[in-house]
Tab-separated table of C-alpha atoms and ligand atoms in Angstrom:
chain	number	residue	atom	x	y	z
A	1	UNK	CA	148.028	178.693	22.361
A	2	UNK	CA	145.745	179.638	19.502
A	3	UNK	CA	145.728	177.437	16.384
A	4	UNK	CA	144.046	178.549	13.180
A	5	UNK	CA	143.224	175.605	10.899
A	6	UNK	CA	142.136	175.268	7.280
A	7	UNK	CA	140.438	172.191	5.631
A	8	UNK	CA	139.735	172.069	1.837
A	9	UNK	CA	140.618	168.458	0.905
A	10	UNK	CA	137.307	167.665	-0.906
A	11	UNK	CA	134.007	169.438	-0.949
A	12	UNK	CA	133.858	171.475	2.320
A	13	UNK	CA	135.810	174.629	2.872
A	14	UNK	CA	136.366	174.925	6.594
A	15	UNK	CA	138.264	177.211	8.983
A	16	UNK	CA	138.498	176.912	12.665
A	17	UNK	CA	140.055	178.602	15.691
A	18	UNK	CA	141.097	176.326	18.646
A	19	UNK	CA	142.401	177.648	21.992
A	20	UNK	CA	144.562	175.214	23.961
A	21	UNK	CA	145.480	175.504	27.565
A	22	UNK	CA	148.325	173.455	28.871
A	23	UNK	CA	147.753	173.378	32.556
A	24	UNK	CA	147.793	169.937	34.144
A	25	UNK	CA	148.599	166.566	32.496
A	26	UNK	CA	146.399	166.844	29.437
A	27	UNK	CA	145.878	169.817	27.090
A	28	UNK	CA	142.489	171.456	27.465
A	29	UNK	CA	140.792	172.214	24.172
A	30	UNK	CA	138.367	175.093	23.713
A	31	UNK	CA	136.826	175.227	20.172
A	32	UNK	CA	136.202	178.935	19.407
A	33	UNK	CA	134.823	178.496	15.947
A	34	UNK	CA	134.415	175.868	13.218
A	35	UNK	CA	132.990	177.282	10.080
A	36	UNK	CA	132.099	174.870	7.257
A	37	UNK	CA	131.123	175.991	3.794
A	38	UNK	CA	129.634	172.976	2.089
A	39	UNK	CA	129.551	172.591	-1.650
A	40	UNK	CA	127.330	169.563	-1.569
A	41	UNK	CA	124.422	171.215	-3.287
A	42	UNK	CA	126.653	172.137	-6.267
A	43	UNK	CA	128.038	168.588	-6.659
A	44	UNK	CA	124.637	166.904	-6.064
A	45	UNK	CA	123.626	167.906	-9.637
A	46	UNK	CA	126.503	165.839	-10.981
A	47	UNK	CA	126.013	162.783	-8.655
A	48	UNK	CA	129.470	163.229	-7.055
A	49	UNK	CA	132.326	165.640	-6.499
A	50	UNK	CA	133.665	167.349	-9.693
A	51	UNK	CA	137.258	168.152	-8.798
A	52	UNK	CA	137.706	171.358	-10.893
A	53	UNK	CA	134.334	172.846	-9.686
A	54	UNK	CA	135.390	171.902	-6.116
A	55	UNK	CA	138.815	173.764	-6.432
A	56	UNK	CA	137.179	176.878	-7.723
A	57	UNK	CA	134.479	176.896	-5.097
A	58	UNK	CA	137.227	176.630	-2.440
A	59	UNK	CA	139.002	179.575	-4.107
A	60	UNK	CA	135.864	181.628	-3.947
A	61	UNK	CA	134.944	181.207	-0.303
A	62	UNK	CA	138.234	180.509	1.590
A	63	UNK	CA	139.010	184.116	2.487
A	64	UNK	CA	135.428	184.839	3.703
A	65	UNK	CA	135.360	181.462	5.624
A	66	UNK	CA	138.608	182.417	7.341
A	67	UNK	CA	137.278	185.820	8.209
A	68	UNK	CA	134.078	184.359	9.641
A	69	UNK	CA	136.110	181.849	11.796
A	70	UNK	CA	138.119	184.587	13.263
A	71	UNK	CA	135.108	186.857	13.872
A	72	UNK	CA	133.114	184.098	15.465
A	73	UNK	CA	136.031	183.201	17.707
A	74	UNK	CA	136.490	186.820	18.644
A	75	UNK	CA	140.160	186.798	17.925
A	76	UNK	CA	142.422	189.147	16.031
A	77	UNK	CA	144.836	187.491	13.395
A	78	UNK	CA	147.769	188.685	15.567
A	79	UNK	CA	146.771	186.261	18.361
A	80	UNK	CA	147.299	183.236	16.163
A	81	UNK	CA	150.433	181.128	17.191
A	82	UNK	CA	150.330	178.617	14.268
A	83	UNK	CA	148.407	177.781	11.151
A	84	UNK	CA	147.504	174.095	10.568
A	85	UNK	CA	146.269	172.885	7.130
A	86	UNK	CA	145.186	169.652	5.542
A	87	UNK	CA	148.083	168.980	3.147
A	88	UNK	CA	147.194	165.393	2.177
A	89	UNK	CA	145.443	163.189	1.084
A	90	UNK	CA	142.620	164.623	-1.064
A	91	UNK	CA	141.880	166.271	-4.381
A	92	UNK	CA	145.013	167.950	-5.465
A	93	UNK	CA	143.458	171.217	-6.754
A	94	UNK	CA	141.338	171.574	-3.621
A	95	UNK	CA	144.383	170.977	-1.348
A	96	UNK	CA	146.351	173.544	-3.170
A	97	UNK	CA	143.780	176.219	-2.448
A	98	UNK	CA	143.906	175.508	1.247
A	99	UNK	CA	147.729	175.065	1.540
A	100	UNK	CA	148.502	178.275	-0.488
A	101	UNK	CA	146.014	180.200	1.618
A	102	UNK	CA	147.449	178.798	4.870
A	103	UNK	CA	150.998	179.507	3.773
A	104	UNK	CA	150.079	183.058	2.899
A	105	UNK	CA	148.366	183.587	6.178
A	106	UNK	CA	151.206	182.095	8.215
A	107	UNK	CA	153.855	184.104	6.478
A	108	UNK	CA	151.979	187.326	6.829
A	109	UNK	CA	151.609	186.684	10.575
A	110	UNK	CA	155.171	185.379	10.928
A	111	UNK	CA	154.040	182.113	12.467
A	112	UNK	CA	154.716	178.519	11.598
A	113	UNK	CA	152.544	176.448	9.178
A	114	UNK	CA	151.930	172.785	10.002
A	115	UNK	CA	150.940	170.270	7.377
A	116	UNK	CA	148.258	167.788	8.434
A	117	UNK	CA	147.078	164.340	7.293
A	118	UNK	CA	143.377	164.542	6.812
A	119	UNK	CA	142.618	160.992	7.799
A	120	UNK	CA	144.564	161.206	11.010
A	121	UNK	CA	142.809	164.452	11.779
A	122	UNK	CA	139.538	162.740	11.601
A	123	UNK	CA	140.477	160.630	14.597
A	124	UNK	CA	141.872	163.620	16.414
A	125	UNK	CA	138.321	165.156	16.412
A	126	UNK	CA	137.622	162.758	19.306
A	127	UNK	CA	139.862	164.848	21.674
A	128	UNK	CA	137.254	167.663	21.341
A	129	UNK	CA	134.430	165.471	22.564
A	130	UNK	CA	136.204	163.155	24.926
A	131	UNK	CA	138.240	164.950	27.544
A	132	UNK	CA	139.722	161.715	28.876
A	133	UNK	CA	141.159	160.585	25.527
A	134	UNK	CA	144.843	160.058	25.473
A	135	UNK	CA	147.166	157.911	23.367
A	136	UNK	CA	147.699	155.048	23.088
A	137	UNK	CA	144.340	154.065	21.460
A	138	UNK	CA	142.909	152.321	18.481
A	139	UNK	CA	141.209	154.230	15.711
A	140	UNK	CA	138.878	153.377	12.851
A	141	UNK	CA	138.355	156.189	10.259
A	142	UNK	CA	135.446	155.573	8.010
A	143	UNK	CA	134.734	158.347	5.501
A	144	UNK	CA	133.828	159.050	1.893
A	145	UNK	CA	137.417	158.394	0.840
A	146	UNK	CA	138.879	156.150	3.532
A	147	UNK	CA	138.256	153.112	5.644
A	148	UNK	CA	141.402	152.790	7.791
A	149	UNK	CA	142.275	151.076	11.166
A	150	UNK	CA	145.271	152.617	13.140
A	151	UNK	CA	147.374	151.980	16.184
A	152	UNK	CA	147.708	155.388	17.588
A	153	UNK	CA	150.768	155.079	19.876
A	154	UNK	CA	151.268	158.764	20.576
A	155	UNK	CA	149.293	161.903	19.539
A	156	UNK	CA	151.403	162.235	16.298
A	157	UNK	CA	152.182	158.600	15.573
A	158	UNK	CA	149.509	156.746	13.608
A	159	UNK	CA	150.449	153.335	12.269
A	160	UNK	CA	148.078	151.921	9.714
A	161	UNK	CA	147.219	148.333	10.410
A	162	UNK	CA	144.311	147.737	8.114
A	163	UNK	CA	142.056	149.436	5.632
A	164	UNK	CA	140.284	149.242	2.269
A	165	UNK	CA	142.301	147.966	-0.681
A	166	UNK	CA	139.889	149.638	-3.064
A	167	UNK	CA	136.797	151.910	-2.450
A	168	UNK	CA	135.971	153.500	0.822
A	169	UNK	CA	132.831	152.598	2.843
A	170	UNK	CA	131.283	156.013	2.280
A	171	UNK	CA	131.960	155.940	-1.416
A	172	UNK	CA	130.281	152.514	-1.523
A	173	UNK	CA	127.223	153.925	0.405
A	174	UNK	CA	127.007	156.849	-2.122
A	175	UNK	CA	127.358	154.488	-5.152
A	176	UNK	CA	124.799	151.973	-3.960
A	177	UNK	CA	122.539	154.904	-2.973
A	178	UNK	CA	122.751	156.135	-6.570
A	179	UNK	CA	121.945	152.694	-7.923
A	180	UNK	CA	118.702	152.633	-6.044
A	181	UNK	CA	117.733	156.170	-7.008
A	182	UNK	CA	118.968	158.379	-4.095
A	183	UNK	CA	120.818	161.641	-4.549
A	184	UNK	CA	124.454	162.351	-3.593
A	185	UNK	CA	125.688	161.929	-0.882
A	186	UNK	CA	123.504	158.989	-0.037
A	187	UNK	CA	124.932	157.809	3.200
A	188	UNK	CA	122.338	159.426	5.547
A	189	UNK	CA	119.369	158.422	3.474
A	190	UNK	CA	120.653	154.814	3.253
A	191	UNK	CA	120.874	154.858	7.045
A	192	UNK	CA	117.320	156.022	7.387
A	193	UNK	CA	116.009	153.561	4.778
A	194	UNK	CA	117.807	150.590	6.426
A	195	UNK	CA	116.337	151.652	9.776
A	196	UNK	CA	112.814	151.672	8.200
A	197	UNK	CA	113.412	148.377	6.578
A	198	UNK	CA	114.543	146.654	9.764
A	199	UNK	CA	111.536	148.084	11.688
A	200	UNK	CA	109.323	146.605	8.991
A	201	UNK	CA	110.946	143.157	9.620
A	202	UNK	CA	112.939	143.081	6.296
A	203	UNK	CA	115.570	140.318	6.524
A	204	UNK	CA	119.024	141.496	5.506
A	205	UNK	CA	119.931	137.889	4.527
A	206	UNK	CA	117.310	137.849	1.797
A	207	UNK	CA	119.850	139.230	-0.646
A	208	UNK	CA	123.091	137.354	-0.612
A	209	UNK	CA	125.917	139.988	-0.645
A	210	UNK	CA	129.697	139.388	-0.112
A	211	UNK	CA	131.290	140.760	3.117
A	212	UNK	CA	133.739	143.661	2.632
A	213	UNK	CA	135.914	141.987	5.386
A	214	UNK	CA	138.656	140.097	3.538
A	215	UNK	CA	139.109	136.564	4.665
A	216	UNK	CA	142.089	135.462	6.906
A	217	UNK	CA	144.303	137.313	9.436
A	218	UNK	CA	144.282	140.619	7.682
A	219	UNK	CA	142.468	143.739	8.964
A	220	UNK	CA	141.836	144.830	5.342
A	221	UNK	CA	138.598	145.379	3.468
A	222	UNK	CA	137.364	145.370	-0.157
A	223	UNK	CA	134.220	147.202	-0.959
A	224	UNK	CA	134.275	146.894	-4.801
A	225	UNK	CA	132.943	143.311	-4.854
A	226	UNK	CA	130.123	144.233	-2.605
A	227	UNK	CA	129.264	147.232	-4.725
A	228	UNK	CA	129.289	145.176	-7.944
A	229	UNK	CA	127.189	142.425	-6.378
A	230	UNK	CA	124.612	144.992	-5.323
A	231	UNK	CA	124.543	146.511	-8.834
A	232	UNK	CA	124.172	143.015	-10.321
A	233	UNK	CA	121.252	142.245	-7.965
A	234	UNK	CA	119.537	145.598	-8.853
A	235	UNK	CA	120.078	145.032	-12.587
A	236	UNK	CA	118.573	141.570	-12.590
A	237	UNK	CA	115.684	142.770	-10.426
A	238	UNK	CA	115.044	145.431	-13.022
A	239	UNK	CA	115.071	142.924	-15.794
A	240	UNK	CA	112.704	140.603	-14.019
A	241	UNK	CA	110.339	143.521	-13.428
A	242	UNK	CA	110.791	144.784	-16.908
A	243	UNK	CA	111.944	148.189	-15.664
A	244	UNK	CA	114.287	150.485	-17.679
A	245	UNK	CA	117.253	152.111	-16.064
A	246	UNK	CA	115.290	155.339	-15.580
A	247	UNK	CA	112.297	153.719	-13.924
A	248	UNK	CA	112.147	154.004	-10.111
A	249	UNK	CA	112.505	150.781	-8.258
A	250	UNK	CA	109.661	149.499	-6.130
A	251	UNK	CA	109.830	150.722	-2.526
A	252	UNK	CA	110.262	147.149	-1.225
A	253	UNK	CA	113.321	146.652	-3.456
A	254	UNK	CA	114.881	149.925	-2.237
A	255	UNK	CA	114.266	148.954	1.379
A	256	UNK	CA	115.631	145.346	0.879
A	257	UNK	CA	118.839	146.595	-0.895
A	258	UNK	CA	119.457	149.298	1.856
A	259	UNK	CA	119.048	146.772	4.559
A	260	UNK	CA	121.237	144.084	3.034
A	261	UNK	CA	124.022	146.485	1.954
A	262	UNK	CA	123.974	148.225	5.331
A	263	UNK	CA	124.201	144.820	7.093
A	264	UNK	CA	127.071	143.621	4.845
A	265	UNK	CA	129.011	146.874	5.512
A	266	UNK	CA	128.314	147.059	9.330
A	267	UNK	CA	128.951	143.403	10.018
A	268	UNK	CA	132.060	143.375	7.907
A	269	UNK	CA	133.555	146.367	9.623
A	270	UNK	CA	132.535	145.007	13.102
A	271	UNK	CA	134.216	141.724	12.331
A	272	UNK	CA	137.560	143.334	11.580
A	273	UNK	CA	137.330	145.754	14.606
A	274	UNK	CA	136.688	142.772	16.809
A	275	UNK	CA	139.786	141.045	15.512
A	276	UNK	CA	141.765	144.322	15.892
A	277	UNK	CA	140.702	144.822	19.506
A	278	UNK	CA	141.263	141.083	20.225
A	279	UNK	CA	144.885	141.498	19.048
A	280	UNK	CA	145.663	144.715	20.885
A	281	UNK	CA	145.128	145.694	24.390
A	282	UNK	CA	143.610	149.108	24.029
A	283	UNK	CA	141.125	150.414	26.510
A	284	UNK	CA	139.648	152.877	24.032
A	285	UNK	CA	138.612	152.796	20.329
A	286	UNK	CA	137.920	156.066	18.451
A	287	UNK	CA	135.606	155.863	15.473
A	288	UNK	CA	135.441	158.961	13.362
A	289	UNK	CA	134.882	160.169	9.724
A	290	UNK	CA	131.618	160.922	7.908
A	291	UNK	CA	130.377	157.217	7.958
A	292	UNK	CA	130.812	157.127	11.739
A	293	UNK	CA	127.517	158.997	11.689
A	294	UNK	CA	125.801	155.743	10.496
A	295	UNK	CA	123.567	154.593	13.281
A	296	UNK	CA	123.837	150.881	12.351
A	297	UNK	CA	127.593	151.004	12.333
A	298	UNK	CA	127.712	152.785	15.633
A	299	UNK	CA	125.522	150.100	17.185
A	300	UNK	CA	127.593	147.250	15.604
A	301	UNK	CA	130.943	148.731	16.758
A	302	UNK	CA	129.538	149.707	20.101
A	303	UNK	CA	128.416	146.090	20.574
A	304	UNK	CA	131.927	144.737	19.683
A	305	UNK	CA	133.582	147.268	22.098
A	306	UNK	CA	131.190	146.131	24.905
A	307	UNK	CA	132.054	142.512	24.384
A	308	UNK	CA	135.762	143.305	24.408
A	309	UNK	CA	135.555	145.552	27.435
A	310	UNK	CA	136.741	148.523	25.357
A	311	UNK	CA	135.414	152.120	25.693
A	312	UNK	CA	134.119	153.623	22.351
A	313	UNK	CA	134.690	157.283	21.642
A	314	UNK	CA	132.804	158.754	18.749
A	315	UNK	CA	132.674	162.447	17.952
A	316	UNK	CA	129.408	164.184	17.327
A	317	UNK	CA	128.311	164.174	13.686
A	318	UNK	CA	129.415	167.808	13.131
A	319	UNK	CA	132.934	166.800	14.033
A	320	UNK	CA	132.785	163.433	12.106
A	321	UNK	CA	132.244	165.021	8.693
A	322	UNK	CA	134.947	167.129	7.132
A	323	UNK	CA	135.812	170.186	9.323
A	324	UNK	CA	138.807	172.262	10.326
A	325	UNK	CA	138.401	171.738	14.045
A	326	UNK	CA	139.882	168.310	13.722
A	327	UNK	CA	142.799	169.744	11.749
A	328	UNK	CA	143.400	172.361	14.524
A	329	UNK	CA	143.656	169.493	17.183
A	330	UNK	CA	146.167	167.648	14.923
A	331	UNK	CA	147.938	170.871	14.406
A	332	UNK	CA	148.363	171.495	18.136
A	333	UNK	CA	150.067	168.080	18.613
A	334	UNK	CA	152.195	168.714	15.516
A	335	UNK	CA	153.266	172.100	16.901
A	336	UNK	CA	154.280	170.390	20.198
A	337	UNK	CA	156.485	168.042	18.190
A	338	UNK	CA	157.945	170.891	16.111
A	339	UNK	CA	156.543	169.327	12.864
A	340	UNK	CA	156.611	172.586	10.889
A	341	UNK	CA	156.917	172.989	7.151
A	342	UNK	CA	158.864	175.670	5.381
A	343	UNK	CA	157.654	178.130	2.752
A	344	UNK	CA	158.156	175.493	0.012
A	345	UNK	CA	155.391	173.242	1.599
A	346	UNK	CA	153.445	171.436	-1.109
A	347	UNK	CA	150.133	169.445	-1.189
A	348	UNK	CA	149.888	165.720	-1.969
A	349	UNK	CA	146.931	163.788	-3.328
A	350	UNK	CA	148.159	160.506	-1.725
A	351	UNK	CA	149.580	159.647	1.598
A	352	UNK	CA	152.371	157.697	0.016
A	353	UNK	CA	153.750	160.723	-1.801
A	354	UNK	CA	153.289	162.934	1.265
A	355	UNK	CA	155.107	160.534	3.564
A	356	UNK	CA	158.255	160.766	1.380
A	357	UNK	CA	158.389	164.467	2.234
A	358	UNK	CA	156.781	164.966	5.604
A	359	UNK	CA	157.862	163.237	8.810
A	360	UNK	CA	154.229	162.925	9.703
B	1	KG4	O1	134.331	162.353	6.309
B	1	KG4	P1	133.449	162.837	5.216
B	1	KG4	O2	132.656	164.082	5.513
B	1	KG4	O3	134.284	163.199	3.972
B	1	KG4	C1	135.445	162.508	3.508
B	1	KG4	O4	136.532	162.723	4.116
B	1	KG4	O5	135.181	161.654	2.591
B	1	KG4	O6	132.469	161.678	4.819
B	1	KG4	C2	131.514	161.813	3.790
B	1	KG4	C3	130.860	160.410	3.585
B	1	KG4	C4	129.931	160.420	2.447
B	1	KG4	O7	130.200	159.303	1.586
B	1	KG4	C5	128.566	160.310	3.068
B	1	KG4	O8	127.591	159.566	2.263
B	1	KG4	C6	128.939	159.440	4.274
B	1	KG4	O9	130.146	160.037	4.745
B	1	KG4	N1	127.875	159.521	5.335
B	1	KG4	C7	127.248	158.441	5.788
B	1	KG4	C8	126.292	158.948	6.702
B	1	KG4	N2	126.415	160.267	6.910
B	1	KG4	C9	127.366	160.593	6.008
B	1	KG4	N3	127.296	157.131	5.409
B	1	KG4	C10	126.526	156.229	6.091
B	1	KG4	N4	125.586	156.666	6.998
B	1	KG4	C11	125.457	157.862	7.455
B	1	KG4	N5	124.590	158.196	8.291
B	2	ZN	ZN1	137.271	163.321	5.542
């Protein structure tokens, strides 16, 4: 089976071709192409994603990205069996570009179109890097827009059991990075700065910051208090050093903030993951999404998994950030369940709205 997939929920336009063989117990995935056209350089000028600019950029490049994906895969459009597309959640104008393109392609080929949940697709990326993965498993998706924990009972049944009640982990990394003078998106640079700080012996506890792990039995997080506390610390530091908002912070402050913030995020997430794995009896945890690239988070979650005797599966960075290959995998499982949409398929900014319409 050949799945063609489209991803356009935020600031990457991506198209992918996935070949799936169904011999044996598990499907065997062969990724034939995964083209990603990133808009990051455009949005960097504004310090974050500007929705209308993002939608227009998707419209400009989506046909070319699709053609490149087919060329690189070496397939003809007539070989495609189904078109999978991210239909929710995301920026609505961006999603509409991808879903309209996917519907047009599917109807011109006379094949079904399959609406995909972007967050669940992040976890499905792990099927491409871990041939032994099969549901049930636990999943942690940490991205620029989501921090969610799921029970994955079957390939198409994701039950959310915890997550952020406000900002996402990646958004918090980006905002705090901006506060200390980094450009958008700041996650990778924050990762490197924290590493440098720890290697220089900076103590994360020197700046007292609240944990994003909410107290009690819940598996929920809140990142807004942590973000505000970090901003307040930086503002009072600026005052005490008589620096204006435009003056760069001293290197030692940048390193101290990167270390303390990273520690708060990683230990907060690790704490809830430990509780999650303690409550469930999974033998595998998938961690995916753009923030899964964070080396400190990987170490902290790997440590928790080791202590709980659970295997950890993290896709490579290229499959953690937004891409259509993950949408193609989710598409394959949706096709197997017959979760097709008709020609009136729409896109939805929120999961709540989508779930009233789609069965997945
Ligand atoms: O999954 P993704 O590509 O897009 C969304 O669906 O949101 O995630 C992008 C997010 C950005 O916030 C970026 O700063 C963050 O992932 N990120 C990182 C790292 N690499 C990317 N955050 C922390 N550490 C990293 N190494
Ligand atoms: Zn994403």
